[in-house]
Short mmCIF file of C-alpha atoms in Angstrom, two decimals:
data_model
loop_
_atom_site.label_atom_id
_atom_site.label_comp_id
_atom_site.label_asym_id
_atom_site.label_seq_id
_atom_site.Cartn_x
_atom_site.Cartn_y
_atom_site.Cartn_z
CA MET E 1 -0.24 -0.10 -0.09
CA ALA E 2 1.23 3.35 -1.06
CA VAL E 3 2.28 6.18 1.74
CA ARG E 4 -0.06 8.86 2.35
CA PRO E 5 -0.08 12.35 4.04
CA LYS E 6 -1.44 13.27 7.12
CA LEU E 7 -1.55 16.63 8.38
CA ASN E 8 0.47 16.63 11.77
CA LYS E 9 -0.57 18.32 15.27
CA ILE E 10 2.03 18.92 18.09
CA VAL E 11 1.23 16.63 21.03
CA PRO E 12 3.02 18.75 24.30
CA ASP E 13 4.09 15.59 26.11
CA ILE E 14 7.59 15.37 26.50
CA SER E 15 7.88 11.85 25.70
CA LYS E 16 6.50 12.91 21.94
CA ALA E 17 9.92 15.07 21.62
CA SER E 18 13.90 13.72 21.32
CA ILE E 19 16.27 15.55 23.26
CA TYR E 20 20.09 15.80 23.21
CA VAL E 21 21.65 16.54 26.39
CA ARG E 22 25.01 17.82 26.81
CA SER E 23 27.27 18.75 28.97
CA GLN E 24 30.63 18.32 30.83
CA ARG E 25 30.56 15.53 32.95
CA LYS E 26 29.54 14.97 36.22
CA TRP E 27 27.25 18.11 35.59
CA GLY E 28 23.87 15.72 36.53
CA LYS E 29 22.70 14.58 32.87
CA SER E 30 22.07 11.13 34.10
CA SER E 31 20.49 12.17 37.50
CA LEU E 32 17.88 14.73 35.17
CA PHE E 33 17.07 12.20 33.25
CA ARG E 34 15.95 10.03 36.55
CA ASP E 35 14.31 12.55 38.22
CA MET E 36 12.21 13.47 34.91
CA ILE E 37 10.93 9.98 34.62
CA VAL E 38 9.64 9.90 38.47
CA GLU E 39 8.35 13.61 38.32
CA LYS E 40 6.42 12.44 35.09
CA TYR E 41 5.02 9.42 35.85
CA ASN E 42 5.64 8.65 39.31
CA ASP E 43 7.07 5.37 37.96
CA PRO E 44 10.73 4.84 37.44
CA GLU E 45 10.09 1.55 35.24
CA LYS E 46 8.45 4.23 32.52
CA GLY E 47 11.96 4.95 31.60
CA LEU E 48 14.91 2.88 30.85
CA LEU E 49 18.96 4.49 30.46
CA ILE E 50 20.76 2.47 27.98
CA CYS E 51 24.36 1.96 29.27
CA CYS E 52 26.53 1.78 26.23
CA GLY E 53 29.67 0.22 26.08
CA HIS E 54 32.41 1.00 28.77
CA GLU E 55 29.77 3.58 30.13
CA THR E 56 28.31 2.73 33.93
CA GLY E 57 27.01 6.37 34.89
CA ALA E 58 24.22 4.64 36.83
CA THR E 59 26.01 3.43 39.93
CA MET E 60 25.40 5.73 42.14
CA LEU E 61 21.92 6.48 40.81
CA ASP E 62 18.72 5.31 42.82
CA ASP E 63 15.35 4.27 42.05
CA ILE E 64 16.60 4.27 38.16
CA ASN E 65 15.62 1.64 35.19
CA VAL E 66 19.02 0.21 33.65
CA VAL E 67 21.02 -1.82 31.25
CA GLU E 68 24.23 -2.18 30.07
CA VAL E 69 24.55 -3.48 26.71
CA PRO E 70 28.88 -3.89 25.72
CA ASN E 71 28.39 -4.14 22.07
CA TRP E 72 26.01 -3.29 19.04
CA SER E 73 24.85 -7.20 18.65
CA GLU E 74 23.15 -6.86 22.10
CA LEU E 75 22.03 -3.24 21.64
CA LYS E 76 20.10 -4.73 18.50
CA GLU E 77 18.73 -7.67 20.58
CA LEU E 78 17.59 -4.62 22.82
CA VAL E 79 15.73 -2.38 20.83
CA ASP E 80 14.00 -5.46 19.03
CA TRP E 81 12.71 -6.51 22.12
CA LEU E 82 11.91 -2.98 23.26
CA ILE E 83 9.95 -2.65 19.91
CA GLU E 84 8.41 -6.07 19.95
CA SER E 85 7.33 -6.44 23.74
CA LYS E 86 6.05 -2.95 24.13
CA GLY E 87 2.98 -2.88 26.47
CA LYS E 88 3.41 -6.66 26.66
CA GLU E 89 6.61 -7.48 29.10
CA HIS E 90 7.32 -3.78 30.14
CA ASP E 91 5.91 -0.29 29.62
CA ILE E 92 8.64 1.88 29.07
CA GLN E 93 7.78 5.43 27.58
CA ILE E 94 11.13 6.99 26.95
CA VAL E 95 14.91 5.40 26.72
CA ALA E 96 17.91 7.19 27.02
CA PHE E 97 21.15 6.74 25.67
CA ASP E 98 24.26 7.02 28.31
CA THR E 99 26.28 8.03 26.39
CA ALA E 100 26.70 9.51 22.95
CA ASP E 101 30.35 8.84 22.65
CA GLU E 102 30.75 5.32 23.83
CA LEU E 103 27.17 4.66 21.09
CA VAL E 104 29.47 6.09 18.60
CA LEU E 105 32.30 3.76 19.42
CA MET E 106 29.80 0.63 19.53
CA ALA E 107 28.49 1.96 15.81
CA ASP E 108 32.14 2.27 14.55
CA ASP E 109 32.78 -1.57 15.63
CA GLU E 110 29.65 -2.37 14.04
CA THR E 111 30.54 -0.40 10.73
CA ILE E 112 34.49 -2.27 10.64
CA ARG E 113 32.62 -5.11 11.19
CA LEU E 114 30.40 -4.77 8.06
CA SER E 115 32.99 -3.04 5.91
CA ASN E 116 35.48 -6.41 6.32
CA ARG E 117 32.34 -8.44 5.36
CA GLU E 118 31.94 -6.69 2.02
CA ASN E 119 35.36 -6.22 1.41
CA PRO E 120 36.90 -9.99 3.09
CA GLN E 121 40.34 -8.84 0.85
CA LYS E 122 40.91 -5.73 2.32
CA ARG E 123 40.25 -6.18 6.06
CA VAL E 124 40.57 -2.96 8.18
CA LYS E 125 41.14 -2.36 11.54
CA SER E 126 39.93 1.45 12.08
CA ILE E 127 37.52 3.27 11.39
CA LYS E 128 39.14 6.04 9.48
CA ALA E 129 39.92 3.10 6.93
CA ALA E 130 36.42 1.25 6.47
CA PHE E 131 34.74 1.41 3.13
CA GLY E 132 37.66 2.80 1.59
CA GLY E 133 38.62 5.57 4.30
CA TYR E 134 38.49 9.23 3.43
CA THR E 135 36.14 9.59 6.45
CA ALA E 136 33.51 6.85 4.56
CA GLY E 137 33.49 4.78 8.00
CA GLU E 138 32.66 7.71 9.93
CA LYS E 139 30.04 8.43 7.58
CA TYR E 140 28.72 5.19 7.49
CA SER E 141 27.91 4.47 11.24
CA ALA E 142 26.29 8.27 11.47
CA ASN E 143 23.73 7.42 8.76
CA TYR E 144 23.39 4.16 8.39
CA VAL E 145 24.08 2.20 11.80
CA ILE E 146 22.56 4.90 14.39
CA LYS E 147 20.26 7.15 12.74
CA PRO E 148 17.92 4.22 11.34
CA MET E 149 18.43 2.56 14.72
CA ILE E 150 16.77 5.82 16.68
CA THR E 151 14.62 6.34 13.68
CA ARG E 152 13.17 3.05 14.67
CA LEU E 153 12.48 3.60 18.09
CA ARG E 154 10.64 6.82 18.00
CA LYS E 155 8.39 5.19 15.27
CA ALA E 156 7.45 2.19 17.89
CA GLY E 157 6.56 5.42 20.02
CA PHE E 158 9.41 5.67 22.62
CA GLY E 159 10.67 9.26 23.11
CA VAL E 160 14.68 9.32 22.92
CA TRP E 161 17.26 10.94 24.72
CA ALA E 162 21.13 10.97 23.91
CA ILE E 163 23.38 12.15 26.92
CA ALA E 164 26.62 13.39 25.44
CA HIS E 165 29.91 15.33 26.82
CA THR E 166 30.89 19.26 25.46
CA ALA E 167 33.74 20.60 24.48
CA TYR E 168 35.11 23.87 22.71
CA LYS E 169 35.69 23.92 19.14
CA THR E 170 36.50 26.71 17.13
CA VAL E 171 33.70 27.65 14.39
CA LYS E 172 34.70 29.23 11.05
CA GLU E 173 30.92 30.69 9.37
CA LYS E 174 30.68 31.40 5.49
CA GLY E 175 30.69 35.03 4.98
CA SER E 176 32.39 35.72 8.48
CA LEU E 177 34.55 38.61 8.93
CA ASP E 178 36.64 36.94 11.68
CA GLU E 179 39.24 34.85 9.33
CA ASP E 180 40.21 32.20 12.74
CA GLY E 181 36.46 31.58 13.22
CA TYR E 182 35.72 31.72 17.23
CA MET E 183 35.66 29.16 20.18
CA THR E 184 32.00 28.04 20.97
CA LEU E 185 30.87 25.16 23.58
CA THR E 186 29.56 22.14 21.65
CA SER E 187 29.57 18.41 21.31
CA ASN E 188 33.28 16.57 21.46
CA LEU E 189 31.91 14.54 18.89
CA ALA E 190 33.27 14.70 15.66
CA LYS E 191 31.30 16.17 12.73
CA ASP E 192 29.90 13.43 11.16
CA TYR E 193 28.19 12.15 14.41
CA GLU E 194 27.66 15.46 15.39
CA SER E 195 25.45 16.09 12.27
CA ALA E 196 23.63 13.01 12.63
CA PHE E 197 22.46 13.46 16.23
CA GLY E 198 21.48 17.56 15.14
CA ASP E 199 19.40 15.72 12.26
CA ILE E 200 17.54 13.46 14.15
CA PHE E 201 16.58 15.00 17.62
CA ASP E 202 14.03 17.66 17.92
CA ILE E 203 15.16 19.59 21.15
CA THR E 204 19.54 20.07 21.77
CA VAL E 205 20.26 21.56 25.15
CA THR E 206 23.53 22.27 26.78
CA GLY E 207 24.33 22.20 30.74
CA ILE E 208 27.56 24.56 32.07
CA ILE E 209 28.64 25.53 34.99
CA ASP E 210 29.01 28.92 35.47
CA ARG E 211 31.70 30.26 37.82
CA ASP E 212 32.20 33.43 39.60
CA THR E 213 35.73 34.08 40.55
CA GLU E 214 38.05 36.26 42.66
CA THR E 215 41.45 37.37 41.63
CA VAL E 216 44.06 37.35 44.67
CA SER E 217 47.17 38.95 44.63
CA ARG E 218 50.21 37.53 46.57
CA GLU E 219 54.13 38.52 46.42
CA VAL E 220 56.16 35.84 46.73
CA ASN E 221 60.11 36.12 46.85
CA GLY E 222 59.51 40.22 45.88
CA LYS E 223 57.40 39.05 43.06
CA THR E 224 53.69 39.78 42.87
CA THR E 225 51.13 37.11 41.53
CA LYS E 226 48.02 37.15 40.78
CA LYS E 227 45.63 33.78 40.70
CA LYS E 228 41.53 33.54 40.47
CA TYR E 229 39.87 31.10 42.75
CA ALA E 230 36.18 30.56 42.27
CA THR E 231 33.62 31.57 44.61
CA ALA E 232 30.75 30.66 43.59
CA GLU E 233 28.77 28.76 40.65
CA VAL E 234 25.59 28.19 39.12
CA ARG E 235 24.45 24.92 36.52
CA LYS E 236 22.46 26.60 33.79
CA LEU E 237 21.15 24.13 31.34
CA TYR E 238 20.52 26.17 28.09
CA PHE E 239 17.68 25.57 25.53
CA ARG E 240 18.89 29.33 23.10
CA GLY E 241 22.08 28.81 21.82
CA THR E 242 24.28 32.39 21.59
CA THR E 243 27.68 33.20 20.47
CA SER E 244 29.40 30.74 22.27
CA ILE E 245 27.08 28.31 23.58
CA GLU E 246 25.27 26.04 20.83
CA ALA E 247 22.21 24.88 21.71
CA GLY E 248 18.15 24.98 20.31
CA GLY E 249 15.80 22.70 18.49
CA ARG E 250 12.48 22.80 17.20
CA LEU E 251 10.69 24.54 19.22
CA ALA E 252 9.10 28.04 17.62
CA ASP E 253 10.37 31.16 17.73
CA TYR E 254 7.54 32.54 19.57
CA SER E 255 6.96 29.73 21.78
CA GLY E 256 8.50 31.77 24.76
CA THR E 257 11.25 29.12 25.58
CA PRO E 258 13.60 30.84 27.87
CA GLU E 259 17.14 31.07 26.92
CA TYR E 260 18.21 29.06 29.75
CA MET E 261 17.19 27.11 33.21
CA VAL E 262 19.04 27.89 36.37
CA PHE E 263 19.33 24.48 38.31
CA GLU E 264 18.43 25.60 42.10
CA PRO E 265 19.77 23.18 45.08
CA GLY E 266 17.22 21.93 46.55
CA GLU E 267 14.20 22.27 44.28
CA ASN E 268 12.65 20.10 42.29
CA ASN E 269 14.31 20.74 38.10
CA ALA E 270 13.03 18.17 36.68
CA ARG E 271 9.12 19.92 37.18
CA LYS E 272 10.59 22.89 35.89
CA PHE E 273 12.58 21.18 33.13
CA ILE E 274 9.19 19.26 31.97
CA GLU E 275 7.21 22.51 32.04
CA ILE E 276 9.63 24.30 29.83
CA ILE E 277 9.62 21.56 27.29
CA GLU E 278 5.80 20.95 27.56
CA ASN E 279 4.94 24.57 27.55
CA GLY E 280 7.43 25.25 24.62
CA MET E 281 5.91 22.13 22.07
CA GLU E 282 2.14 24.05 23.21
CA HIS E 283 3.17 27.35 22.75
CA SER E 284 4.61 26.21 19.12
CA LYS E 285 1.50 25.75 17.52
CA ILE E 286 0.54 27.63 14.97
CA LYS E 287 -2.53 29.59 17.08
CA TYR E 288 -0.40 31.20 19.18
CA ARG E 289 1.82 32.67 16.02
CA ASP E 290 1.11 36.14 16.08
CA TYR E 291 0.26 37.42 12.50
CA GLY E 292 0.03 41.09 13.49
CA ALA E 293 -3.39 43.04 13.13
CA LYS E 294 -5.73 42.45 10.46
CA SER E 295 -8.15 44.96 11.06
CA THR E 296 -6.22 48.04 9.54
CA PRO E 297 -5.37 47.09 5.86
CA LYS E 298 -2.91 49.51 4.19
CA PRO E 299 -3.46 52.10 1.44
CA THR E 300 -4.27 50.56 -1.83
CA VAL E 301 -2.90 51.85 -5.22
CA GLN E 302 -6.35 52.85 -6.12
CA SER E 303 -6.75 55.30 -3.49
CA GLU E 304 -3.91 56.74 -4.14
CA VAL E 305 -4.92 57.32 -7.46
CA ASN E 306 -7.92 58.80 -6.32
CA GLU E 307 -6.22 61.13 -4.64
CA THR E 308 -4.22 62.24 -7.54
CA PRO E 309 -6.58 65.64 -8.40
CA LYS E 310 -5.14 66.93 -5.01
CA VAL E 311 -1.83 66.71 -4.99
CA VAL E 312 -2.28 68.85 -8.27
CA GLU E 313 -3.87 71.19 -6.79
CA GLU E 314 -1.55 71.91 -3.63
CA VAL E 315 1.39 72.00 -6.42
CA ASP E 316 -0.22 75.23 -7.62
CA GLU E 317 -0.18 76.95 -4.39
CA PRO E 318 2.96 79.38 -3.16
CA GLU E 319 5.87 77.04 -2.08
CA VAL E 320 7.70 78.05 2.13
CA ASP E 321 10.61 77.49 1.52
CA ASP E 322 12.05 76.09 4.95
CA GLY E 323 14.68 74.07 3.30
CA LEU E 324 13.03 70.62 4.13
CA PHE E 325 12.25 69.97 1.04
CA GLU E 326 15.34 71.04 -1.19
CA PHE E 327 16.71 68.64 -4.10
CA ASN E 328 20.25 68.16 -3.21
CA GLU E 329 21.45 66.44 -6.69
CA GLU E 330 24.97 65.45 -4.83
CA ASP E 331 22.84 63.49 -1.83
CA THR E 332 21.33 62.09 -5.07
CA ALA E 333 24.65 61.38 -7.06
CA GLU E 334 25.96 59.88 -3.89
CA GLU E 335 23.08 57.20 -3.20
CA ASN E 336 23.36 55.55 -6.96
CA SER E 337 27.23 55.70 -6.48
CA TYR E 338 26.81 51.99 -5.00
CA PRO E 339 27.31 49.02 -6.87
CA GLU E 340 23.70 46.95 -7.43
CA ASN E 341 25.87 43.70 -5.64
CA LEU E 342 26.90 45.66 -2.28
CA LEU E 343 27.03 42.76 -0.36
CA GLU E 344 29.26 41.05 -2.53
CA THR E 345 31.25 43.77 -3.92
CA THR E 346 32.06 44.74 0.01
CA MET E 347 33.44 41.36 0.95
CA ALA E 348 35.45 41.13 -1.83
CA MET E 349 37.00 44.65 -1.02
CA TYR E 350 37.28 43.28 2.62
CA LYS E 351 39.55 40.98 1.61
CA SER E 352 41.95 42.36 -0.61
CA ALA E 353 41.81 45.59 2.62
CA SER E 354 44.37 47.08 4.89
CA LYS E 355 45.31 45.67 8.19
CA ASP E 356 44.04 48.62 9.67
CA LYS E 357 40.89 49.04 7.46
CA LYS E 358 40.39 45.06 8.22
CA SER E 359 40.20 45.99 11.95
CA ILE E 360 38.30 49.27 11.70
CA THR E 361 35.32 46.96 9.77
CA ARG E 362 35.26 44.20 12.01
CA LYS E 363 34.29 46.54 14.91
CA ILE E 364 31.43 47.90 12.72
CA ILE E 365 29.99 44.28 12.00
CA LYS E 366 30.25 43.29 15.87
CA GLU E 367 28.39 46.59 16.81
CA ASN E 368 25.88 45.51 14.28
CA GLY E 369 25.48 41.81 14.18
CA ASN E 370 28.03 38.88 13.46
CA ASN E 371 28.67 38.98 9.87
CA PHE E 372 28.34 40.93 6.65
CA GLN E 373 24.81 39.18 6.22
CA ASP E 374 23.62 40.68 9.75
CA VAL E 375 23.86 44.25 8.84
CA SER E 376 21.58 46.98 7.41
CA GLU E 377 21.93 48.19 3.82
CA ASP E 378 23.22 51.85 5.77
CA THR E 379 25.87 50.00 7.95
CA LEU E 380 27.23 48.15 4.41
CA ARG E 381 27.18 51.41 3.12
CA GLU E 382 29.47 52.55 5.66
CA ILE E 383 31.91 49.80 5.47
CA TYR E 384 32.18 50.28 1.26
CA ASP E 385 32.81 54.25 1.81
CA LEU E 386 35.51 53.07 4.42
CA LEU E 387 37.07 50.73 2.04
CA ALA E 388 36.97 52.55 -0.92
CA GLY E 389 38.60 55.28 0.85
CA ASN E 390 35.81 57.92 0.25
#
């Protein structure tokens, strides 16, 4: 039977969302999953923490449903059981892979096995050499091993989480002024794997520990040394990305989802987390979108035409020379002196500009956005004039 389209409707339930949680080690990601399950269902067996490979993150977690899978073969058997036995042997609603790092290593082992089976005369031991090398192995693991497995779980009605770690990486954006790129907190996974997780998960949240520091000066052997000491710290979970932290998802911009939430000691942070996610899902519905006022339509061209006789009569009246409506040929010439492809021309001029002009240009851009595409046309003209020496 051929597939048929259906109208999608958002169900504001956290079990319907796939969530990718990343942070530094020992931040509390597994604890958040456990607390979320208990808060949502009041039954720890409604969730399942799948400890992949050598990950044993559940040792110190009480009241959590957990299973350890050392390799891809056993993970495949577990996924088969979860799908086939749902509602019979278990009532699990949400599963979490802990960690994505170990899940990737297991997938790589499976990719190497498949590569050797298809190419018995060219057996390999490294993912870098699998399926001919040149990142073909990593791409196969990401797109043909990991993605299909998570897709199977989602289509079977499971909510899916993946728990991963973070690292600072240098990002170079197309069209950016910063030739060296900038640092951002993102996943520690390689590009192909991170791209796969970014594709299949609805929401990516990133946890950080924000520390307050104090600089203390000390004199040792006649020399003054300065050291920074942490005086306080706050755990934050980001739902929206910033210039230095990567996060975000498919929740609508108008959903009211906050940039981040603070994890307060001694408070029910899981309840607050669920509320943010489910409120974001609810308010991502199209009915909450603001289309603007519809009761005041803009004037039509016809109405302007009907007023033409009045305009002609006003022209015959004595003019008041107050200088407000003077025609300035120089201004018009200046307005028309910019090239039609102003953006592309300015970017090309920037590449061949002097060091001093590049520095000034970067300062102008950062005051108005992140790159050339962000600035207004007036700012672009200002940069053009600077680079052209006008």
